[in-house]
Amino acid sequence: QRPTLSPCAPRVMFLSRLPCPRTSRWFSYIRQNRQSSSATNQSDRETIFEGLSMAEPTISPRWLYDARGSDLFERITETDEYYLTRKEIELLEHHADSIAPFLDEANNPDPSLRRIVVELGAGSGRKTTLLLNAIKRISKDEPVTYTPVDVSESALLENAKKYNLSESGFVVKPKVAMYQDCLPELGTLPGRKTFLFLGSSLGNYADEEAVELLSLVRSSMGVRDRLLVGVDTPHGSHKSAGVIEAAYNDKKGITAEFTLNSLSHVNKIAGLDFNTDKFRHVATYDEDQRAILTYVESTEDQVVKTDNGKSVLNLKKEDRIFMEQSRKFSRGMMQKLGTESGLMVTRTWSTDDGCHLIVEYSRDTLTDLGRVTDWIFTGLAQHTLGGKGLLEQPISLRHPFLFYKGHIPAFLQTKTVLDRPIPGFDECRARELCVIFERGMDPEVGTGEVTHRHSKTPPKWPSEEETQAYETGVREAAREIIRDETGYDRLALIGVEHECMHQETLLYMAANAPQLTHTAPERPPPPPP
């Protein structure tokens, strides 16, 4: 049995009642979107109707958090079953002092450094203050600026009053805004910034949405800033699937009340007549997806209507409406999300039992640099080359363009990666590629002869696919060195300088390729006499 839409709603083909949760581009950032000042506007109504018209009827997690929902969630964190908050507090109580300094400060924090903490969300009270106090202890000469960001002014004021940070020596500058509206401005603040996203809130996002959010933060980070993200870990030897599922099905029924309250909230926003007595809370742990999937399930056949009596959604008994997902992340999953977002994992901390994890990200400047190189080869070069593609020789006696795509990582391998393994390649093939791409040909300007030592031209060049894989593998090996040590050393910087040099060379060659057309702009008319 599947729910069906009434004739007045958009018609869609419904899938199984229990499909995997779908990415919903319309859903707002989670848990930070509490009681919205624009809750009654038309766009919110349209958002709700759009969710209910999806193949899998959905109510955005945004609507879990009206004033009552926020109070209920605080009560959830105090239940015996809900271990997540306790574990994050436990982690911060044990590791706040090691988290507080930046990686390159090691055991010698700079007391004169201007430190700024930007928290995505109104703050989680005790958890946030544990870290803030640790940061304050190493900032003896400069006050710490704390900027929580939330769309709800009341939530910001409530936390500021409750934890009295201003009188504790912090400069508190709350920001009432959506993340995307204020992060670019906050990124320009003078000082070294720590961005916080605690409380396992990342678990509410699908991969695409998580990458979108992390990329947004990354774009506001300076090269010396960082992002700290707290997440719940998946089931395993340290934690059973049953323990995870119980956290979302407490015996007192507070979580069920919390979920069903969103129906009442939606009624107010969209003028609907959901009857909470005709639904039940369902939260199950999907081991394959490593996620809690939360629904409200209809306990009888019913029709949801608008306040003027129009039918919106026809539900059969046991039909479900998807409410939210709460994903669990391993270190590997967090590293993958970071890589896709242009971030690099620099440190991690976990509870002794592995139940909770805090990941520190910094900007992946190697990826920043690599994106320019990739653009030259995959974008610009392909529009300026002939039929041979990357095997086209830009200048007589020089190697083809493909050589330079392999030469950049070969130099990085020679100077930085050295004998470390290259992901995706055995030692023999990695060495062969390094030899092929090691040295280019530089003909004499006057004679056109090549007199210096250079890599021998192979009978057949490696494929573009293998060269791309080699480049990707060397970059990842270089990142591992930076992760294992304390940041960029001199050899890594030489590799960066070398890539920048070749970017300039490649752009020059592409700009002078005969296939590139150039239309001069029309001369402006002469100024009047």
Short mmCIF file of C-alpha atoms in Angstrom, two decimals:
data_model
loop_
_atom_site.label_atom_id
_atom_site.label_comp_id
_atom_site.label_asym_id
_atom_site.label_seq_id
_atom_site.Cartn_x
_atom_site.Cartn_y
_atom_site.Cartn_z
CA GLN A 1 0.00 0.00 0.00
CA ARG A 2 1.30 3.42 -0.96
CA PRO A 3 0.19 6.94 -0.09
CA THR A 4 -1.48 8.81 -2.93
CA LEU A 5 -1.86 12.50 -3.61
CA SER A 6 -5.23 14.08 -4.06
CA PRO A 7 -6.12 15.54 -7.47
CA CYS A 8 -5.28 19.06 -6.27
CA ALA A 9 -1.64 18.18 -5.65
CA PRO A 10 1.06 17.48 -8.25
CA ARG A 11 0.91 13.91 -9.55
CA VAL A 12 4.01 11.76 -9.09
CA MET A 13 4.69 8.05 -9.29
CA PHE A 14 5.26 6.67 -5.81
CA LEU A 15 8.02 4.22 -5.09
CA SER A 16 8.18 1.63 -2.36
CA ARG A 17 7.06 2.82 1.06
CA LEU A 18 10.56 2.33 2.43
CA PRO A 19 13.07 3.62 -0.10
CA CYS A 20 16.40 5.11 0.87
CA PRO A 21 16.09 8.78 1.86
CA ARG A 22 16.53 11.04 -1.12
CA THR A 23 18.59 14.18 -1.25
CA SER A 24 16.28 17.15 -0.99
CA ARG A 25 17.78 20.32 -2.39
CA TRP A 26 15.08 22.43 -0.78
CA PHE A 27 15.74 21.38 2.78
CA SER A 28 17.40 24.00 4.92
CA TYR A 29 20.41 23.53 7.09
CA ILE A 30 19.48 21.23 9.88
CA ARG A 31 19.05 21.78 13.57
CA GLN A 32 20.19 25.38 13.21
CA ASN A 33 16.90 26.29 11.59
CA ARG A 34 14.79 26.59 14.66
CA GLN A 35 11.73 28.83 14.93
CA SER A 36 11.92 30.96 11.80
CA SER A 37 10.67 34.52 11.79
CA SER A 38 9.35 33.91 8.28
CA ALA A 39 7.58 30.69 9.22
CA THR A 40 4.22 31.82 7.89
CA ASN A 41 5.35 33.07 4.50
CA GLN A 42 4.31 31.52 1.24
CA SER A 43 7.70 30.01 0.41
CA ASP A 44 7.61 27.87 3.57
CA ARG A 45 4.15 26.62 2.65
CA GLU A 46 5.38 25.77 -0.83
CA THR A 47 8.39 23.96 0.63
CA ILE A 48 6.13 21.78 2.76
CA PHE A 49 3.79 20.96 -0.12
CA GLU A 50 6.78 20.17 -2.31
CA GLY A 51 8.06 17.70 0.27
CA LEU A 52 4.70 15.99 0.59
CA SER A 53 4.51 15.64 -3.20
CA MET A 54 7.85 13.82 -3.49
CA ALA A 55 8.01 10.17 -4.55
CA GLU A 56 8.64 9.44 -0.91
CA PRO A 57 6.50 11.94 1.05
CA THR A 58 8.90 13.96 3.15
CA ILE A 59 8.77 16.64 5.83
CA SER A 60 11.97 18.61 6.18
CA PRO A 61 13.86 18.15 9.48
CA ARG A 62 13.71 21.92 9.65
CA TRP A 63 10.19 21.65 11.04
CA LEU A 64 11.28 19.50 13.98
CA TYR A 65 12.53 22.61 15.73
CA ASP A 66 9.84 25.01 16.80
CA ALA A 67 10.02 26.22 20.42
CA ARG A 68 8.45 23.02 21.76
CA GLY A 69 10.60 20.86 19.50
CA SER A 70 13.77 22.51 20.78
CA ASP A 71 12.69 21.91 24.39
CA LEU A 72 11.89 18.29 23.61
CA PHE A 73 15.26 17.78 21.99
CA GLU A 74 17.02 19.08 25.09
CA ARG A 75 15.06 16.50 27.09
CA ILE A 76 16.09 13.79 24.61
CA THR A 77 19.76 14.52 25.30
CA GLU A 78 19.11 13.72 28.98
CA THR A 79 17.52 10.30 28.38
CA ASP A 80 19.42 7.16 29.34
CA GLU A 81 19.40 5.86 25.78
CA TYR A 82 20.68 9.00 24.01
CA TYR A 83 24.43 8.56 24.40
CA LEU A 84 25.49 11.05 21.71
CA THR A 85 25.61 14.21 23.84
CA ARG A 86 27.24 12.44 26.78
CA LYS A 87 29.94 10.98 24.53
CA GLU A 88 30.74 14.32 22.90
CA ILE A 89 31.03 15.95 26.34
CA GLU A 90 33.23 13.06 27.49
CA LEU A 91 35.51 13.55 24.48
CA LEU A 92 35.83 17.28 25.05
CA GLU A 93 36.43 16.86 28.79
CA HIS A 94 39.38 14.59 28.00
CA HIS A 95 40.79 16.30 24.90
CA ALA A 96 39.78 19.99 24.90
CA ASP A 97 43.29 21.08 25.89
CA SER A 98 44.85 19.21 22.96
CA ILE A 99 42.18 20.42 20.54
CA ALA A 100 42.47 24.09 21.53
CA PRO A 101 45.86 24.92 19.92
CA PHE A 102 46.26 24.87 16.16
CA LEU A 103 48.33 22.03 14.72
CA ASP A 104 51.39 24.14 13.93
CA GLU A 105 51.47 25.55 17.47
CA ALA A 106 52.40 22.09 18.80
CA ASN A 107 53.23 22.42 22.47
CA ASN A 108 53.99 26.13 22.28
CA PRO A 109 50.75 28.09 21.74
CA ASP A 110 51.08 31.75 20.86
CA PRO A 111 49.43 33.75 23.69
CA SER A 112 49.27 36.89 21.50
CA LEU A 113 47.35 35.24 18.66
CA ARG A 114 43.92 36.72 17.96
CA ARG A 115 41.58 33.72 18.02
CA ILE A 116 38.04 33.66 16.63
CA VAL A 117 35.59 30.80 17.11
CA VAL A 118 32.67 30.65 14.65
CA GLU A 119 30.03 28.08 15.58
CA LEU A 120 27.45 26.91 13.07
CA GLY A 121 24.34 26.91 15.21
CA ALA A 122 23.33 28.60 18.42
CA GLY A 123 25.78 26.55 20.40
CA SER A 124 25.40 23.45 22.48
CA GLY A 125 26.03 25.01 25.86
CA ARG A 126 28.23 22.87 28.00
CA LYS A 127 29.99 21.23 25.04
CA THR A 128 30.96 24.52 23.46
CA THR A 129 32.11 26.11 26.69
CA LEU A 130 34.47 23.18 27.37
CA LEU A 131 36.34 24.00 24.17
CA LEU A 132 36.06 27.78 24.53
CA ASN A 133 37.54 27.68 28.02
CA ALA A 134 40.45 25.56 26.77
CA ILE A 135 41.11 28.08 23.99
CA LYS A 136 40.91 30.93 26.48
CA ARG A 137 43.55 29.29 28.67
CA ILE A 138 46.12 29.55 25.87
CA SER A 139 45.09 33.09 24.86
CA LYS A 140 46.43 35.08 27.77
CA ASP A 141 47.20 38.29 25.88
CA GLU A 142 44.20 38.45 23.54
CA PRO A 143 40.48 37.97 24.25
CA VAL A 144 38.76 35.13 22.37
CA THR A 145 35.95 36.19 20.03
CA TYR A 146 33.00 33.77 19.87
CA THR A 147 30.49 34.13 17.02
CA PRO A 148 27.59 31.66 17.00
CA VAL A 149 25.55 31.73 13.77
CA ASP A 150 21.86 30.89 13.77
CA VAL A 151 18.67 32.00 12.01
CA SER A 152 16.90 32.21 15.37
CA GLU A 153 17.69 35.31 17.40
CA SER A 154 15.84 33.88 20.40
CA ALA A 155 18.00 30.75 20.40
CA LEU A 156 21.16 32.86 20.35
CA LEU A 157 19.95 35.11 23.17
CA GLU A 158 18.83 32.13 25.24
CA ASN A 159 22.24 30.45 25.08
CA ALA A 160 24.11 33.71 25.69
CA LYS A 161 22.06 34.30 28.81
CA LYS A 162 22.27 30.71 30.02
CA TYR A 163 26.06 30.37 29.73
CA ASN A 164 27.00 33.98 30.44
CA LEU A 165 30.02 33.94 28.14
CA SER A 166 30.37 37.73 27.95
CA GLU A 167 31.09 37.94 31.67
CA SER A 168 33.55 35.05 31.37
CA GLY A 169 35.99 37.14 29.35
CA PHE A 170 34.85 36.27 25.82
CA VAL A 171 33.91 38.76 23.15
CA VAL A 172 30.54 37.39 22.02
CA LYS A 173 29.29 38.52 18.61
CA PRO A 174 26.27 36.42 17.60
CA LYS A 175 25.12 36.51 14.01
CA VAL A 176 21.47 36.07 13.03
CA ALA A 177 21.69 34.73 9.47
CA MET A 178 21.76 31.70 7.23
CA TYR A 179 25.24 30.20 6.84
CA GLN A 180 25.57 31.03 3.17
CA ASP A 181 24.69 34.66 3.84
CA CYS A 182 27.25 35.40 6.52
CA LEU A 183 30.20 33.00 6.21
CA PRO A 184 31.94 34.97 3.43
CA GLU A 185 31.87 38.06 5.67
CA LEU A 186 33.04 36.15 8.75
CA GLY A 187 35.89 34.70 6.73
CA THR A 188 37.38 38.20 6.40
CA LEU A 189 37.59 38.85 10.15
CA PRO A 190 41.17 39.58 11.25
CA GLY A 191 42.51 36.72 13.32
CA ARG A 192 42.92 32.98 13.14
CA LYS A 193 39.59 31.19 12.98
CA THR A 194 38.20 27.91 14.30
CA PHE A 195 34.88 26.94 12.72
CA LEU A 196 32.75 24.55 14.82
CA PHE A 197 30.04 22.13 13.73
CA LEU A 198 29.38 19.89 16.73
CA GLY A 199 26.47 17.79 17.91
CA SER A 200 26.54 15.16 15.11
CA SER A 201 24.52 17.59 12.98
CA LEU A 202 26.42 16.58 9.84
CA GLY A 203 24.54 13.27 10.06
CA ASN A 204 21.37 14.98 8.83
CA TYR A 205 22.94 15.66 5.44
CA ALA A 206 23.17 13.47 2.34
CA ASP A 207 26.66 13.29 0.83
CA GLU A 208 25.98 16.01 -1.76
CA GLU A 209 24.58 18.32 0.91
CA ALA A 210 27.47 17.62 3.30
CA VAL A 211 29.98 18.43 0.56
CA GLU A 212 28.03 21.59 -0.27
CA LEU A 213 28.12 22.74 3.36
CA LEU A 214 31.78 21.81 3.94
CA SER A 215 32.74 23.54 0.69
CA LEU A 216 30.88 26.64 1.83
CA VAL A 217 32.87 26.71 5.07
CA ARG A 218 36.11 25.98 3.21
CA SER A 219 35.56 28.96 0.92
CA SER A 220 35.47 31.18 4.03
CA MET A 221 38.59 29.68 5.62
CA GLY A 222 42.04 31.19 5.38
CA VAL A 223 45.00 28.90 4.80
CA ARG A 224 45.74 28.91 8.56
CA ASP A 225 42.14 28.41 9.73
CA ARG A 226 40.46 25.12 10.61
CA LEU A 227 37.09 23.41 10.92
CA LEU A 228 36.15 21.05 13.77
CA VAL A 229 33.29 18.62 13.12
CA GLY A 230 31.82 16.27 15.72
CA VAL A 231 30.15 13.07 14.49
CA ASP A 232 28.68 9.85 15.84
CA THR A 233 30.44 6.68 14.64
CA PRO A 234 28.79 3.63 13.01
CA HIS A 235 28.08 0.29 14.65
CA GLY A 236 30.97 -2.08 15.27
CA SER A 237 32.75 -3.94 18.02
CA HIS A 238 32.56 -0.82 20.22
CA LYS A 239 28.84 -0.17 19.72
CA SER A 240 26.01 -2.40 18.51
CA ALA A 241 23.32 -1.46 16.03
CA GLY A 242 20.83 -2.00 18.86
CA VAL A 243 22.46 0.67 21.02
CA ILE A 244 22.28 3.16 18.14
CA GLU A 245 18.63 2.38 17.41
CA ALA A 246 17.66 2.63 21.09
CA ALA A 247 19.05 6.19 21.21
CA TYR A 248 16.23 7.23 18.85
CA ASN A 249 13.52 5.17 20.58
CA ASP A 250 13.75 6.06 24.27
CA LYS A 251 11.46 4.24 26.67
CA LYS A 252 9.86 7.46 27.92
CA GLY A 253 8.67 8.27 24.41
CA ILE A 254 10.24 11.73 24.33
CA THR A 255 11.78 11.13 20.90
CA ALA A 256 8.42 9.96 19.58
CA GLU A 257 6.79 13.10 20.96
CA PHE A 258 9.54 15.18 19.35
CA THR A 259 8.99 13.62 15.91
CA LEU A 260 5.20 13.89 16.05
CA ASN A 261 5.44 17.51 17.19
CA SER A 262 6.75 18.39 13.74
CA LEU A 263 3.31 17.52 12.34
CA SER A 264 1.77 20.14 14.63
CA HIS A 265 4.42 22.62 13.54
CA VAL A 266 3.67 21.91 9.87
CA ASN A 267 -0.05 22.38 10.55
CA LYS A 268 0.66 25.93 11.75
CA ILE A 269 2.97 26.77 8.87
CA ALA A 270 1.03 25.29 5.97
CA GLY A 271 -2.52 25.23 7.30
CA LEU A 272 -2.81 21.42 7.32
CA ASP A 273 -4.77 19.11 9.60
CA PHE A 274 -2.30 16.36 10.53
CA ASN A 275 -3.74 14.53 13.57
CA THR A 276 -0.81 13.35 15.69
CA ASP A 277 -3.02 10.72 17.33
CA LYS A 278 -3.22 8.95 13.96
CA PHE A 279 0.55 8.58 13.49
CA ARG A 280 3.36 6.82 15.29
CA HIS A 281 7.10 7.48 15.41
CA VAL A 282 9.32 4.90 13.63
CA ALA A 283 13.14 5.05 13.77
CA THR A 284 15.24 2.17 12.44
CA TYR A 285 18.97 1.74 11.96
CA ASP A 286 20.03 0.77 8.44
CA GLU A 287 23.38 -0.99 8.80
CA ASP A 288 24.22 -0.70 5.10
CA GLN A 289 23.60 3.04 5.00
CA ARG A 290 24.99 3.49 8.53
CA ALA A 291 22.07 5.75 9.33
CA ILE A 292 19.01 6.07 11.51
CA LEU A 293 15.98 6.64 9.28
CA THR A 294 13.08 8.35 11.03
CA TYR A 295 9.47 8.33 9.80
CA VAL A 296 5.97 9.01 10.99
CA GLU A 297 3.71 6.08 10.13
CA SER A 298 -0.03 6.32 9.58
CA THR A 299 -1.95 4.09 12.02
CA GLU A 300 -5.08 4.07 9.84
CA ASP A 301 -6.40 5.07 6.41
CA GLN A 302 -6.71 8.86 6.36
CA VAL A 303 -6.66 11.98 4.19
CA VAL A 304 -4.57 15.03 5.09
CA LYS A 305 -6.35 18.27 4.18
CA THR A 306 -5.71 21.99 4.12
CA ASP A 307 -7.51 24.36 6.45
CA ASN A 308 -10.00 25.10 3.68
CA GLY A 309 -10.86 21.44 3.25
CA LYS A 310 -8.79 20.55 0.17
CA SER A 311 -7.28 17.07 0.21
CA VAL A 312 -3.46 17.01 0.04
CA LEU A 313 -2.32 13.47 0.81
CA ASN A 314 -4.15 10.13 0.89
CA LEU A 315 -2.55 7.71 3.32
CA LYS A 316 -3.23 4.03 3.89
CA LYS A 317 -2.50 2.30 7.16
CA GLU A 318 1.28 1.83 7.63
CA ASP A 319 2.17 4.38 4.95
CA ARG A 320 5.13 6.48 6.06
CA ILE A 321 6.37 10.03 5.74
CA PHE A 322 10.14 10.43 5.86
CA MET A 323 11.33 12.89 8.52
CA GLU A 324 15.11 12.78 8.83
CA GLN A 325 18.24 10.70 8.60
CA SER A 326 20.96 10.59 11.26
CA ARG A 327 24.07 9.23 9.61
CA LYS A 328 27.12 7.78 11.33
CA PHE A 329 30.66 8.42 10.09
CA SER A 330 33.99 6.63 10.28
CA ARG A 331 37.36 8.38 9.90
CA GLY A 332 37.55 7.13 6.33
CA MET A 333 34.13 8.55 5.49
CA MET A 334 35.07 11.93 6.95
CA GLN A 335 38.32 11.94 5.00
CA LYS A 336 36.41 11.20 1.77
CA LEU A 337 33.91 14.02 2.41
CA GLY A 338 36.79 16.35 3.16
CA THR A 339 38.65 15.48 -0.04
CA GLU A 340 35.52 16.12 -2.10
CA SER A 341 35.13 19.49 -0.34
CA GLY A 342 38.70 20.68 -0.77
CA LEU A 343 39.56 19.97 2.88
CA MET A 344 42.24 17.82 4.45
CA VAL A 345 41.96 15.88 7.72
CA THR A 346 44.84 17.05 9.91
CA ARG A 347 43.90 15.50 13.29
CA THR A 348 41.20 13.40 14.88
CA TRP A 349 40.14 12.71 18.46
CA SER A 350 37.77 10.04 19.72
CA THR A 351 36.36 8.73 22.98
CA ASP A 352 38.21 5.77 24.45
CA ASP A 353 35.46 3.43 23.27
CA GLY A 354 35.35 4.95 19.78
CA CYS A 355 31.71 6.03 20.05
CA HIS A 356 32.29 9.66 19.10
CA LEU A 357 34.74 11.39 16.80
CA ILE A 358 35.91 14.98 16.30
CA VAL A 359 37.69 15.69 13.03
CA GLU A 360 39.90 18.69 12.34
CA TYR A 361 39.98 19.92 8.75
CA SER A 362 42.26 22.46 7.13
CA ARG A 363 42.16 23.80 3.59
CA ASP A 364 43.67 21.32 1.16
CA THR A 365 45.92 23.77 -0.67
CA LEU A 366 47.38 20.96 -2.78
CA THR A 367 43.89 20.39 -4.14
CA ASP A 368 43.45 24.14 -4.67
CA LEU A 369 46.60 24.11 -6.77
CA GLY A 370 45.64 20.90 -8.54
CA ARG A 371 42.29 22.31 -9.62
CA VAL A 372 44.06 24.99 -11.62
CA THR A 373 46.26 22.37 -13.29
CA ASP A 374 43.24 20.17 -13.98
CA TRP A 375 41.43 23.12 -15.54
CA ILE A 376 44.38 23.76 -17.86
CA PHE A 377 44.44 20.16 -19.07
CA THR A 378 40.76 19.25 -19.13
CA GLY A 379 39.33 22.60 -20.08
CA LEU A 380 41.58 25.13 -21.73
CA ALA A 381 44.04 22.74 -23.40
CA GLN A 382 41.37 20.62 -25.04
CA HIS A 383 39.93 23.73 -26.71
CA THR A 384 43.33 24.78 -28.06
CA LEU A 385 44.70 21.43 -29.24
CA GLY A 386 44.39 19.62 -32.54
CA GLY A 387 43.11 16.12 -33.20
CA LYS A 388 45.87 14.44 -31.19
CA GLY A 389 44.58 15.82 -27.90
CA LEU A 390 47.16 15.76 -25.11
CA LEU A 391 49.59 13.97 -27.44
CA GLU A 392 49.85 17.20 -29.44
CA GLN A 393 53.34 18.72 -29.31
CA PRO A 394 53.01 22.41 -28.44
CA ILE A 395 56.54 23.25 -29.62
CA SER A 396 58.83 21.32 -31.95
CA LEU A 397 61.34 19.11 -30.12
CA ARG A 398 59.36 19.33 -26.88
CA HIS A 399 57.36 16.48 -25.39
CA PRO A 400 53.57 16.46 -25.90
CA PHE A 401 51.20 18.13 -23.44
CA LEU A 402 50.63 14.74 -21.78
CA PHE A 403 54.24 14.78 -20.58
CA TYR A 404 53.60 17.85 -18.44
CA LYS A 405 50.52 16.26 -16.86
CA GLY A 406 52.74 13.41 -15.69
CA HIS A 407 55.83 15.54 -15.06
CA ILE A 408 54.22 17.64 -12.32
CA PRO A 409 53.41 14.61 -10.08
CA ALA A 410 56.73 12.94 -11.02
CA PHE A 411 58.61 15.94 -9.64
CA LEU A 412 56.47 15.84 -6.49
CA GLN A 413 57.19 12.12 -6.15
CA THR A 414 60.93 12.68 -6.57
CA LYS A 415 61.21 15.59 -4.14
CA THR A 416 58.50 14.92 -1.57
CA VAL A 417 56.89 11.49 -1.73
CA LEU A 418 60.19 9.66 -2.35
CA ASP A 419 59.81 5.91 -1.76
CA ARG A 420 56.39 6.01 -0.18
CA PRO A 421 53.74 3.90 -1.97
CA ILE A 422 51.56 5.58 -4.58
CA PRO A 423 47.87 4.62 -4.13
CA GLY A 424 46.64 2.57 -7.07
CA PHE A 425 50.12 1.58 -8.34
CA ASP A 426 52.64 -1.10 -7.45
CA GLU A 427 56.17 0.07 -6.72
CA CYS A 428 57.55 -1.00 -10.11
CA ARG A 429 54.96 0.83 -12.22
CA ALA A 430 55.13 3.96 -10.07
CA ARG A 431 58.89 4.05 -10.61
CA GLU A 432 58.50 3.51 -14.38
CA LEU A 433 56.09 6.43 -14.64
CA CYS A 434 58.39 8.62 -12.60
CA VAL A 435 61.28 7.87 -15.00
CA ILE A 436 59.11 8.52 -18.09
CA PHE A 437 57.94 11.87 -16.79
CA GLU A 438 60.99 12.97 -14.81
CA ARG A 439 62.76 15.45 -17.11
CA GLY A 440 61.51 17.42 -20.10
CA MET A 441 63.26 18.61 -23.25
CA ASP A 442 64.43 22.22 -23.46
CA PRO A 443 65.77 22.97 -26.95
CA GLU A 444 68.44 25.64 -27.41
CA VAL A 445 66.87 28.88 -28.60
CA GLY A 446 69.45 29.47 -31.33
CA THR A 447 69.96 25.99 -32.78
CA GLY A 448 66.84 24.11 -31.67
CA GLU A 449 69.06 21.28 -30.44
CA VAL A 450 68.55 19.40 -27.19
CA THR A 451 71.87 18.88 -25.44
CA HIS A 452 70.96 18.23 -21.81
CA ARG A 453 69.86 14.98 -20.21
CA HIS A 454 66.13 14.33 -20.43
CA SER A 455 63.66 11.49 -20.08
CA LYS A 456 63.79 9.13 -23.03
CA THR A 457 60.73 9.36 -25.24
CA PRO A 458 58.82 6.09 -24.69
CA PRO A 459 57.66 4.02 -27.69
CA LYS A 460 54.11 4.64 -26.47
CA TRP A 461 53.04 7.24 -23.96
CA PRO A 462 50.92 6.13 -20.97
CA SER A 463 47.21 6.66 -21.51
CA GLU A 464 45.52 9.83 -20.30
CA GLU A 465 43.56 7.67 -17.81
CA GLU A 466 46.70 6.15 -16.29
CA THR A 467 48.45 9.53 -16.19
CA GLN A 468 45.44 11.03 -14.40
CA ALA A 469 45.42 8.13 -11.90
CA TYR A 470 49.17 8.60 -11.33
CA GLU A 471 48.66 12.32 -10.68
CA THR A 472 45.80 11.57 -8.24
CA GLY A 473 47.84 8.92 -6.42
CA VAL A 474 50.92 11.13 -5.98
CA ARG A 475 48.79 13.99 -4.68
CA GLU A 476 47.19 11.69 -2.11
CA ALA A 477 50.61 10.37 -1.04
CA ALA A 478 51.78 13.98 -0.60
CA ARG A 479 48.70 14.74 1.52
CA GLU A 480 49.53 11.77 3.75
CA ILE A 481 52.97 13.24 4.40
CA ILE A 482 51.42 16.54 5.41
CA ARG A 483 48.89 14.74 7.62
CA ASP A 484 51.59 12.63 9.26
CA GLU A 485 53.90 15.56 9.94
CA THR A 486 53.19 19.10 11.08
CA GLY A 487 52.37 20.78 7.81
CA TYR A 488 54.24 21.81 4.68
CA ASP A 489 57.99 21.29 4.83
CA ARG A 490 60.49 22.85 2.42
CA LEU A 491 60.36 19.94 -0.04
CA ALA A 492 56.57 20.10 -0.25
CA LEU A 493 56.79 23.83 -0.97
CA ILE A 494 59.33 23.15 -3.73
CA GLY A 495 56.77 20.82 -5.30
CA VAL A 496 54.10 23.54 -5.09
CA GLU A 497 56.45 26.12 -6.63
CA HIS A 498 57.29 23.72 -9.46
CA GLU A 499 53.62 23.15 -10.28
CA CYS A 500 52.93 26.90 -10.30
CA MET A 501 55.85 27.39 -12.69
CA HIS A 502 54.48 24.83 -15.12
CA GLN A 503 50.98 26.27 -14.90
CA GLU A 504 52.44 29.50 -16.26
CA THR A 505 54.32 27.63 -19.01
CA LEU A 506 51.26 25.62 -20.05
CA LEU A 507 49.07 28.72 -20.17
CA TYR A 508 51.66 30.44 -22.35
CA MET A 509 51.82 27.49 -24.74
CA ALA A 510 48.03 27.19 -24.88
CA ALA A 511 47.63 30.92 -25.47
CA ASN A 512 49.99 30.69 -28.45
CA ALA A 513 48.51 27.53 -29.94
CA PRO A 514 47.45 28.03 -33.57
CA GLN A 515 44.02 26.53 -32.87
CA LEU A 516 43.16 29.32 -30.45
CA THR A 517 41.19 32.08 -32.12
CA HIS A 518 41.34 35.65 -30.95
CA THR A 519 38.97 38.42 -31.87
CA ALA A 520 40.23 41.89 -31.11
CA PRO A 521 37.62 44.17 -29.57
CA GLU A 522 36.36 47.02 -31.65
CA ARG A 523 38.16 50.28 -31.08
CA PRO A 524 36.04 52.75 -29.12
CA PRO A 525 35.09 55.88 -31.02
CA PRO A 526 37.43 58.83 -30.52
CA PRO A 527 36.42 61.27 -27.82
CA PRO A 528 34.45 64.25 -28.99
CA PRO A 529 36.50 67.36 -29.66
#
